[in-house]
Coordinates of C-alpha atoms and ligand atoms in Angstrom, one line a residue:
X17 CA 71.0 -11.7 40.8
X18 CA 69.3 -9.3 43.1
X19 CA 69.8 -11.7 45.9
X20 CA 73.6 -11.0 45.8
X21 CA 73.0 -7.8 47.4
X22 CA 70.2 -8.9 49.9
X23 CA 72.1 -9.8 52.7
X24 CA 73.9 -6.9 54.4
X25 CA 72.9 -8.3 57.9
X26 CA 75.7 -10.7 58.0
X27 CA 78.0 -7.9 56.9
X28 CA 79.9 -8.1 60.5
X29 CA 80.2 -11.8 60.5
X30 CA 83.8 -12.8 61.6
X31 CA 86.0 -14.9 59.4
X32 CA 85.8 -18.3 60.9
X33 CA 82.1 -17.8 60.8
X34 CA 82.4 -16.8 57.0
X35 CA 84.4 -19.9 56.3
X36 CA 82.1 -22.4 58.1
X37 CA 78.9 -20.5 56.1
X38 CA 81.2 -21.1 52.8
X39 CA 81.9 -24.8 53.1
X40 CA 78.7 -25.8 54.4
X41 CA 75.7 -23.8 53.1
X42 CA 76.3 -20.8 50.9
X43 CA 77.4 -20.4 47.3
X44 CA 80.3 -18.3 46.5
X45 CA 78.2 -15.2 45.2
X46 CA 76.1 -15.0 48.0
X47 CA 78.9 -14.7 50.4
X48 CA 80.5 -11.8 47.9
X49 CA 77.7 -9.6 49.6
X50 CA 78.9 -10.1 52.7
X51 CA 81.9 -8.2 52.5
X52 CA 81.6 -6.0 49.4
X53 CA 82.4 -2.8 52.0
X54 CA 85.5 -4.7 53.7
X55 CA 88.1 -2.3 54.0
X56 CA 90.7 -1.8 51.4
X57 CA 94.1 -3.7 51.9
X58 CA 97.3 -1.9 50.8
X59 CA 98.0 -3.0 47.3
X60 CA 101.5 -3.9 46.7
X61 CA 101.6 -2.0 43.2
X62 CA 98.8 -0.1 41.4
X63 CA 99.0 0.4 37.7
X64 CA 98.1 4.0 36.9
X65 CA 96.1 3.5 34.0
X66 CA 94.1 0.8 33.3
X67 CA 95.5 -1.8 30.3
X68 CA 93.4 -2.0 27.5
X69 CA 94.9 -5.2 26.1
X70 CA 92.4 -7.9 25.2
X71 CA 92.3 -11.4 25.8
X72 CA 94.3 -14.1 24.0
X73 CA 92.8 -15.3 20.6
X74 CA 95.3 -18.3 21.1
X75 CA 92.4 -19.8 23.5
X76 CA 88.8 -19.4 24.1
X77 CA 87.5 -19.5 20.5
X78 CA 84.7 -22.0 21.4
X79 CA 83.2 -22.2 25.1
X80 CA 85.3 -24.2 27.7
X81 CA 84.1 -27.8 28.3
X82 CA 85.8 -29.2 31.5
X83 CA 85.0 -29.9 35.2
X84 CA 85.2 -27.5 38.1
X85 CA 86.0 -28.6 42.0
X86 CA 83.3 -26.0 43.4
X87 CA 79.5 -27.5 42.8
X88 CA 81.3 -30.8 43.7
X89 CA 83.2 -30.4 46.9
X90 CA 82.9 -26.7 47.8
X91 CA 86.5 -25.8 50.0
X92 CA 87.0 -29.6 50.6
X93 CA 89.3 -29.8 47.9
X94 CA 92.6 -31.7 47.5
X95 CA 95.1 -32.8 44.8
X96 CA 94.2 -36.3 44.9
X97 CA 90.3 -35.1 44.2
X98 CA 91.4 -32.9 41.1
X99 CA 93.8 -35.8 40.0
X100 CA 91.1 -38.2 40.3
X101 CA 88.9 -36.1 38.0
X102 CA 91.1 -35.5 35.3
X103 CA 91.8 -39.4 35.2
X104 CA 88.0 -39.8 35.1
X105 CA 87.9 -37.5 32.1
X106 CA 90.3 -40.4 30.1
X107 CA 88.3 -43.4 31.5
X108 CA 85.1 -42.3 31.1
X109 CA 85.6 -41.2 27.5
X110 CA 84.9 -37.5 28.6
X111 CA 88.2 -36.3 27.1
X112 CA 87.6 -38.3 23.9
X113 CA 83.9 -36.2 23.7
X114 CA 86.1 -33.1 24.0
X115 CA 86.5 -32.3 27.3
X116 CA 89.7 -30.3 28.2
X117 CA 89.5 -28.5 31.7
X118 CA 90.2 -29.6 34.9
X119 CA 89.6 -26.5 37.2
X120 CA 90.3 -25.8 40.8
X121 CA 88.0 -23.0 42.3
X122 CA 88.4 -21.4 45.7
X123 CA 90.1 -22.5 48.8
X124 CA 93.2 -23.9 47.1
X125 CA 95.9 -21.4 49.0
X126 CA 97.1 -20.8 52.2
X127 CA 95.7 -17.6 54.0
X128 CA 98.7 -15.7 53.8
X129 CA 100.8 -14.7 50.9
X130 CA 104.6 -15.5 51.3
X131 CA 106.1 -12.6 53.0
X132 CA 109.0 -12.2 50.6
X133 CA 107.7 -12.8 47.2
X134 CA 104.2 -11.8 48.1
X135 CA 103.3 -14.5 45.9
X136 CA 99.9 -16.6 46.9
X137 CA 101.2 -20.2 48.7
X138 CA 99.0 -23.2 47.8
X139 CA 97.5 -25.0 50.9
X140 CA 100.5 -27.1 52.5
X141 CA 97.7 -29.8 53.2
X142 CA 95.5 -29.8 50.2
X143 CA 98.3 -29.3 47.6
X144 CA 101.0 -30.7 49.6
X145 CA 103.3 -31.2 46.1
X146 CA 101.9 -27.8 44.8
X147 CA 99.9 -26.7 42.2
X148 CA 102.9 -27.1 39.7
X149 CA 102.9 -30.7 40.4
X150 CA 99.2 -31.0 39.7
X151 CA 99.5 -29.0 36.6
X152 CA 102.1 -31.4 35.4
X153 CA 100.1 -34.4 35.9
X154 CA 97.2 -32.6 34.0
X155 CA 99.1 -32.1 31.2
X156 CA 100.7 -35.3 30.9
X157 CA 97.0 -36.4 30.3
X158 CA 96.6 -34.2 27.6
X159 CA 94.2 -31.8 29.6
X160 CA 94.3 -28.7 30.8
X161 CA 94.4 -26.7 34.2
X162 CA 92.4 -23.9 35.6
X163 CA 92.9 -22.0 38.8
X164 CA 90.9 -19.5 40.8
X165 CA 91.4 -15.9 42.0
X166 CA 89.5 -12.9 42.8
X167 CA 89.3 -9.0 41.4
X168 CA 89.4 -8.0 44.9
X169 CA 91.4 -8.2 48.2
X170 CA 90.0 -11.7 49.1
X171 CA 88.4 -14.8 47.4
X172 CA 85.0 -15.4 48.5
X173 CA 85.9 -17.7 51.1
X174 CA 88.6 -15.5 52.6
X175 CA 91.7 -16.5 50.6
X176 CA 94.2 -13.9 49.0
X177 CA 92.5 -12.0 46.4
X178 CA 94.5 -10.7 43.4
X179 CA 93.3 -6.7 43.2
X180 CA 96.6 -4.9 43.4
X181 CA 98.7 -8.2 42.9
X182 CA 97.7 -9.1 39.4
X183 CA 101.4 -8.9 37.7
X184 CA 102.8 -11.1 40.7
X185 CA 99.8 -13.8 40.5
X186 CA 99.8 -13.7 36.8
X187 CA 103.5 -14.6 36.7
X188 CA 102.9 -17.1 39.5
X189 CA 99.9 -18.8 37.5
X190 CA 102.3 -19.2 34.4
X191 CA 105.1 -20.4 36.2
X192 CA 102.7 -23.3 37.3
X193 CA 101.4 -23.8 33.6
X194 CA 98.2 -22.6 34.2
X195 CA 95.9 -22.5 31.2
X196 CA 92.5 -21.2 32.7
X197 CA 91.5 -18.2 35.1
X198 CA 88.4 -18.2 36.8
X199 CA 88.2 -14.8 38.3
X200 CA 85.4 -13.9 40.9
X201 CA 84.2 -10.6 42.2
X202 CA 83.9 -10.9 46.3
X203 CA 85.7 -8.5 48.7
X204 CA 85.9 -5.5 46.6
X205 CA 86.9 -2.4 48.4
X206 CA 84.0 0.4 48.3
X207 CA 86.5 2.8 46.1
X208 CA 86.2 -0.2 43.8
X209 CA 82.9 -0.6 43.2
X210 CA 80.3 1.3 40.9
X211 CA 77.3 3.0 42.5
X212 CA 76.2 4.6 39.0
X213 CA 76.7 4.5 35.2
X214 CA 80.5 5.9 34.5
X215 CA 80.7 9.3 33.4
X216 CA 81.0 8.5 29.7
X217 CA 78.4 6.1 29.9
X218 CA 80.8 3.1 28.7
X219 CA 80.9 0.1 31.2
X220 CA 84.1 -0.8 29.9
X221 CA 85.5 2.3 31.9
X222 CA 83.4 1.3 35.2
X223 CA 85.6 0.1 38.4
X224 CA 84.2 -3.1 37.9
X225 CA 85.6 -3.5 34.3
X226 CA 89.2 -1.7 35.4
X227 CA 89.6 -4.8 38.2
X228 CA 89.0 -7.2 35.4
X229 CA 90.9 -5.5 32.8
X230 CA 94.2 -5.2 35.2
X231 CA 94.2 -8.8 35.3
X232 CA 93.9 -9.2 31.5
X233 CA 96.8 -7.0 31.2
X234 CA 99.1 -8.8 33.5
X235 CA 98.0 -12.1 31.8
X236 CA 98.9 -10.7 28.5
X237 CA 102.1 -10.2 29.8
X238 CA 102.6 -13.7 30.2
X239 CA 104.2 -16.5 28.0
X240 CA 101.1 -18.9 28.3
X241 CA 98.1 -18.0 26.8
X242 CA 95.2 -18.2 29.6
X243 CA 91.4 -18.5 29.0
X244 CA 89.8 -16.1 31.1
X245 CA 86.7 -16.5 33.0
X246 CA 85.1 -13.1 34.1
X247 CA 82.8 -14.4 37.4
X248 CA 81.2 -11.1 37.8
X249 CA 77.9 -12.0 38.2
X250 CA 76.1 -10.2 35.2
X251 CA 77.3 -7.0 37.0
X252 CA 78.4 -3.5 35.0
X253 CA 76.7 -4.6 32.0
X254 CA 79.6 -7.0 31.3
X255 CA 78.1 -8.4 28.1
X256 CA 78.6 -5.2 26.7
X257 CA 82.4 -5.0 27.1
X258 CA 83.1 -8.4 28.3
X259 CA 84.8 -10.0 24.8
X260 CA 87.5 -7.0 25.3
X261 CA 88.5 -8.4 28.9
X262 CA 87.8 -12.1 28.8
X263 CA 86.5 -15.2 26.9
X264 CA 83.4 -15.6 29.1
X265 CA 81.6 -13.9 31.9
X266 CA 78.8 -15.1 34.3
X267 CA 75.5 -13.0 33.8
X268 CA 74.1 -13.9 37.1
X269 CA 74.3 -15.3 40.5
X270 CA 76.0 -19.1 41.2
X271 CA 73.7 -22.3 40.0
X272 CA 71.7 -24.5 41.8
X273 CA 70.4 -28.0 41.1
X274 CA 66.9 -26.8 40.5
X275 CA 64.5 -26.6 37.4
X276 CA 63.7 -23.2 38.7
X277 CA 67.6 -22.0 38.4
X278 CA 67.6 -23.5 35.0
X279 CA 64.6 -21.6 33.4
X280 CA 65.6 -18.6 35.5
X281 CA 69.1 -18.5 34.1
X282 CA 67.7 -19.3 30.1
X283 CA 65.5 -16.5 30.6
X284 CA 68.4 -14.2 31.6
X285 CA 70.5 -15.5 28.7
X286 CA 67.6 -15.0 26.0
X287 CA 67.6 -11.3 26.4
X288 CA 71.9 -11.1 25.7
X289 CA 72.3 -13.8 22.8
X290 CA 73.8 -11.1 20.6
X291 CA 77.0 -10.8 22.8
X292 CA 77.7 -14.6 21.8
X293 CA 80.0 -15.5 19.3
X294 CA 84.1 -16.9 18.9
X295 CA 85.8 -15.8 22.1
X296 CA 82.7 -14.1 23.5
X297 CA 80.2 -16.4 25.6
X298 CA 77.7 -15.7 28.2
X299 CA 78.6 -17.9 31.1
X300 CA 75.2 -19.8 32.6
X301 CA 77.2 -21.2 35.4
X302 CA 78.8 -24.1 36.0
X303 CA 77.0 -27.9 35.6
X304 CA 74.6 -29.6 38.1
X305 CA 74.0 -32.7 36.6
X306 CA 74.7 -35.2 39.3
X307 CA 73.6 -33.0 41.9
X308 CA 70.2 -32.2 43.7
X309 CA 67.0 -33.7 42.3
X310 CA 67.0 -32.6 38.7
X311 CA 65.0 -35.4 36.7
X312 CA 66.9 -37.0 33.7
X313 CA 65.0 -34.9 31.6
X314 CA 65.9 -31.7 33.4
X315 CA 69.5 -32.7 32.9
X316 CA 68.9 -33.2 29.3
X317 CA 67.7 -29.7 29.2
X318 CA 70.5 -28.3 31.3
X319 CA 73.2 -29.9 28.8
X320 CA 71.1 -29.1 25.8
X321 CA 70.7 -25.2 26.5
X322 CA 73.9 -24.7 27.8
X323 CA 75.3 -26.3 24.6
X324 CA 73.2 -24.5 22.2
X325 CA 73.5 -21.0 23.8
X326 CA 77.2 -21.7 23.8
X327 CA 77.8 -21.3 27.2
X328 CA 81.3 -22.7 28.9
X329 CA 80.0 -26.4 30.2
X330 CA 82.1 -27.1 33.5
X331 CA 80.8 -30.3 35.3
X332 CA 80.4 -29.9 38.6
X333 CA 79.7 -33.4 40.2
X334 CA 82.0 -36.2 41.4
X335 CA 82.2 -38.0 37.7
X336 CA 82.6 -41.2 39.5
X337 CA 78.9 -41.3 40.8
X338 CA 77.2 -40.3 37.2
X339 CA 75.0 -43.0 35.7
X340 CA 75.4 -44.4 32.7
X341 CA 72.1 -42.4 31.2
X342 CA 73.8 -38.9 32.9
X343 CA 77.3 -39.7 30.8
X344 CA 75.5 -40.2 27.5
X345 CA 74.1 -36.9 28.4
X346 CA 77.3 -35.2 28.8
X347 CA 79.1 -37.0 25.8
X348 CA 76.2 -36.6 23.1
X349 CA 78.5 -35.9 20.3
X350 CA 75.8 -33.6 18.4
X351 CA 75.2 -31.3 20.9
X352 CA 78.8 -31.1 21.6
X353 CA 79.6 -30.5 18.0
X354 CA 77.1 -27.9 17.9
X355 CA 78.5 -26.1 20.9
X356 CA 82.4 -26.6 19.6
X357 CA 81.3 -25.4 15.9
X358 CA 84.8 -24.2 14.2
X359 CA 82.5 -22.1 11.7
X360 CA 79.7 -21.1 13.2
X361 CA 80.2 -18.8 16.8
X362 CA 76.7 -17.9 16.9
X363 CA 74.3 -19.5 19.2
X364 CA 70.6 -20.8 18.8
X365 CA 68.3 -18.3 19.7
X366 CA 64.7 -18.0 20.1
X367 CA 61.8 -18.1 16.8
X368 CA 58.3 -17.8 16.5
X369 CA 56.4 -20.8 15.4
X370 CA 53.4 -18.5 14.1
X371 CA 53.1 -15.1 14.2
X372 CA 50.8 -15.6 16.6
X373 CA 52.2 -18.2 19.0
X374 CA 51.9 -17.6 22.7
X375 CA 55.4 -16.4 24.7
X376 CA 56.3 -18.3 27.2
X377 CA 58.9 -17.4 30.2
X378 CA 61.9 -18.7 28.9
X379 CA 60.7 -19.5 25.0
X380 CA 60.7 -22.9 24.4
X381 CA 61.5 -22.9 20.5
X382 CA 65.2 -22.3 19.3
X383 CA 66.9 -22.2 15.9
X384 CA 70.3 -22.1 15.2
X385 CA 73.0 -23.1 12.5
X386 CA 76.2 -25.1 12.9
X387 CA 78.5 -26.5 9.9
X388 CA 76.0 -29.4 9.5
X389 CA 73.0 -27.1 8.6
X390 CA 70.0 -25.7 10.6
X391 CA 69.1 -27.0 14.2
X392 CA 65.5 -26.7 16.0
X393 CA 65.6 -27.1 19.8
X394 CA 62.5 -27.4 21.7
X395 CA 62.0 -27.0 25.7
X396 CA 58.8 -28.3 27.2
X397 CA 58.1 -26.2 29.9
X398 CA 54.5 -26.7 30.1
X399 CA 52.4 -29.0 32.8
X400 CA 49.6 -29.2 30.3
X401 CA 49.4 -31.8 27.3
X402 CA 50.1 -29.5 24.2
X403 CA 51.8 -30.6 20.5
X404 CA 54.7 -29.0 19.9
X405 CA 54.6 -28.0 16.3
X406 CA 56.8 -25.6 13.5
X407 CA 56.3 -24.6 10.4
X408 CA 59.6 -24.9 8.1
X409 CA 58.4 -21.6 6.8
X410 CA 59.0 -20.0 10.1
X411 CA 62.9 -20.9 10.4
X412 CA 64.8 -18.4 9.5
X413 CA 67.1 -19.4 6.4
X414 CA 64.9 -22.3 5.7
X415 CA 61.3 -22.1 3.6
X416 CA 58.3 -23.9 3.1
X417 CA 59.0 -27.3 1.6
X418 CA 60.1 -31.1 2.5
X419 CA 62.9 -31.8 5.1
X420 CA 64.4 -34.6 6.7
X421 CA 65.3 -34.0 10.3
X422 CA 68.0 -36.0 12.4
X423 CA 67.2 -36.4 16.2
X424 CA 70.7 -35.1 17.5
X425 CA 70.1 -37.5 20.8
X426 CA 70.5 -40.4 19.1
X427 CA 71.9 -39.5 16.0
X428 CA 69.6 -40.8 13.6
X429 CA 66.6 -39.8 11.4
X430 CA 63.5 -39.3 12.8
X431 CA 61.5 -42.2 11.7
X432 CA 58.5 -41.1 9.4
X433 CA 60.3 -38.6 7.2
X434 CA 60.6 -36.9 5.3
X435 CA 58.3 -33.9 6.4
X436 CA 56.4 -31.4 4.4
X437 CA 55.3 -28.1 5.3
X438 CA 55.7 -28.7 9.4
X439 CA 56.5 -31.0 12.0
X440 CA 55.1 -31.7 15.2
X441 CA 56.8 -34.1 18.1
X442 CA 55.9 -35.0 21.8
X443 CA 58.7 -33.9 24.5
X444 CA 58.3 -35.4 28.2
X445 CA 58.0 -33.0 30.7
X446 CA 61.0 -30.5 31.1
X447 CA 62.9 -32.0 28.3
X448 CA 64.5 -31.0 25.4
X449 CA 64.0 -32.1 21.7
X450 CA 67.0 -31.5 19.6
X451 CA 66.9 -31.8 15.6
X452 CA 69.2 -31.1 12.6
X453 CA 66.9 -30.2 9.9
X454 CA 67.9 -30.8 5.9
X455 CA 66.5 -30.3 2.6
X456 CA 65.1 -33.6 0.8
X457 CA 66.3 -34.2 -1.9
X458 CA 64.3 -37.2 -3.3
Ligands
LIG526 C1 104.7 -13.3 57.5 O1 104.2 -12.3 58.2 C2 103.3 -12.7 59.2 C3 102.5 -11.3 59.6 O2 103.4 -10.1 59.6 C4 103.5 -13.1 60.2 O3 102.7 -13.6 61.2 C5 104.3 -14.8 59.6 O4 104.7 -15.4 60.7 C6 105.4 -14.5 58.6 N1 105.4 -15.5 58.0 C7 107.0 -15.7 57.8 C8 107.0 -17.1 57.2 O5 107.6 -15.2 58.3
LIG527 C1 91.2 2.5 45.8 O1 91.8 2.8 47.2 C2 93.2 2.3 47.1 C3 93.7 2.7 48.2 O2 94.0 3.9 48.5 C4 93.9 3.1 45.6 O3 95.0 2.3 45.4 C5 93.0 2.9 44.6 O4 93.5 3.1 43.2 C6 91.7 3.3 44.5 N1 90.6 2.8 43.6 C7 90.4 3.6 42.6 C8 89.2 3.0 41.8 O5 90.1 4.8 43.0
LIG528 C1 67.8 -21.5 43.0 O1 67.8 -20.5 42.0 C2 66.9 -20.1 41.9 C3 66.9 -19.0 40.8 O2 67.4 -18.4 40.6 C4 66.2 -19.2 43.0 O3 65.1 -18.9 42.8 C5 66.0 -20.3 44.1 O4 65.9 -20.0 45.5 C6 67.7 -21.1 44.5 N1 67.5 -22.2 45.3 C7 68.3 -22.3 46.3 C8 68.2 -23.8 47.1 O5 69.1 -21.3 46.3
LIG529 C1 65.8 -34.0 47.2 O1 64.6 -34.5 47.4 C2 64.6 -35.1 48.8 C3 63.3 -35.5 49.2 O2 62.1 -34.8 48.6 C4 64.7 -33.4 49.8 O3 65.1 -34.0 51.4 C5 66.1 -32.6 49.3 O4 66.3 -31.6 50.2 C6 66.0 -32.4 47.9 N1 67.2 -31.8 47.8 C7 67.7 -30.8 46.9 C8 69.2 -30.7 46.7 O5 66.7 -30.5 46.5
LIG530 C1 55.1 -31.6 28.4 O1 55.2 -32.0 29.3 C2 53.7 -31.9 30.1 C3 54.0 -31.9 31.7 O2 54.2 -33.5 32.0 C4 53.1 -33.0 29.4 O3 51.9 -32.9 30.0 C5 53.1 -32.8 27.9 O4 52.3 -33.4 27.3 C6 54.3 -32.3 27.2 N1 54.3 -32.1 26.0 C7 54.2 -33.0 24.9 C8 54.4 -32.1 23.6 O5 54.5 -33.9 25.0

């Protein structure tokens, strides 16, 4: 996440140049740093005290499953691309697998608010029929729709932000039928940033948190429940207060389609997994399956880990280009059932296979509970041949004994069972094995 603050030289970049960079090269969060000291605008309304209202309990209990425009299309979005993705949710079986959200990211509006109403205006070319029309079409397919704004004066790509306009924008989104809001962290006036721990030591009272709390309060005043996604890049100790403000929160900078990103974000998340429960999800950022040069094994790990750590899973590619193998990964019923479990909110967590097992970064062995029982997930990070083994006695909640294993990838028992004492398995390079472990009763 430090790279977010490492580009001050570009601070003077003009807006057209910024837009060019955004569209062609940079991720949203990098651009953020270009302008965090932009001069404050004159907010239309400023609330005197920060709202303490929490996020809606009518949505966001389990982590979001959906799709977002950004990783696939950046700023080059349109009504037809969004509606195409919604239709692909039906035709590719994604809706049936549990995917719900069709989310529009940055660059959907005009650069200026309506002079009279102060409302954000949809781009008259990209969304010629308005966002409400897209929302109605998405709803007609039995899906939900998300939009994007920013807890600053402008979005990362320079469109109107919601700081100071929270009530107006929340009402606009409500009128359009919006179900989900991703709220970014760009163009924050300097007096709204945090240079030190807040005086009372509680980051819930930081300027950063208060910018997000203002929108939580504005959303709560509307009739529709909105799932609120805090795109705060792991700033301001967000895992300590995020659940009081939204349903999920980004824990670092933007994703990219590389194995280095996958291992780095897992490593960040394993230190803060105690924050994850129902209505409270560490967001490892949107999916890169279908993008870049990830191997199919790396894509399996990408999906499996996002599922077993209960991150939101928002697909980020042109769905029409997914292979059958990629579709099989993202519709895996056992992993989605773990991710969406209605009775267990906790994620899987690392466990030690033996008291002296070598530590890896990130850990390779995880275990967690679902309604079905105890699960074990094993990532193969290593480039050296090594047998992956665990003793049942080291699994919390189980003990030494005899067990059947179900391979979650294929939804079938592991051949050669039952297994007594321990289990060993070969895992392909950068792949992840996933099992349900159940006591064997003869
Ligand atoms: C809104 O105000 C801006 C800036 O004053 C002006 O350039 C623009 O023409 C106005 N738009 C309308 C529709 O009146
Ligand atoms: C920052 O300055 C603006 C404009 O003067 C003001 O409305 C806002 O309340 C200030 N924010 C904080 C956190 O003091
Ligand atoms: C991808 O993310 C990793 C981990 O954060 C980072 O080291 C790498 O530089 C990023 N690559 C690109 C092309 O941004
Ligand atoms: C994928 O690999 C090709 C060939 O090695 C390379 O040119 C390209 O930059 C890579 N793309 C990404 C996104 O890493
Ligand atoms: C894990 O991947 C490495 C690298 O390809 C491979 O050499 C090793 O055999 C794999 N580990 C297991 C247990 O299969």
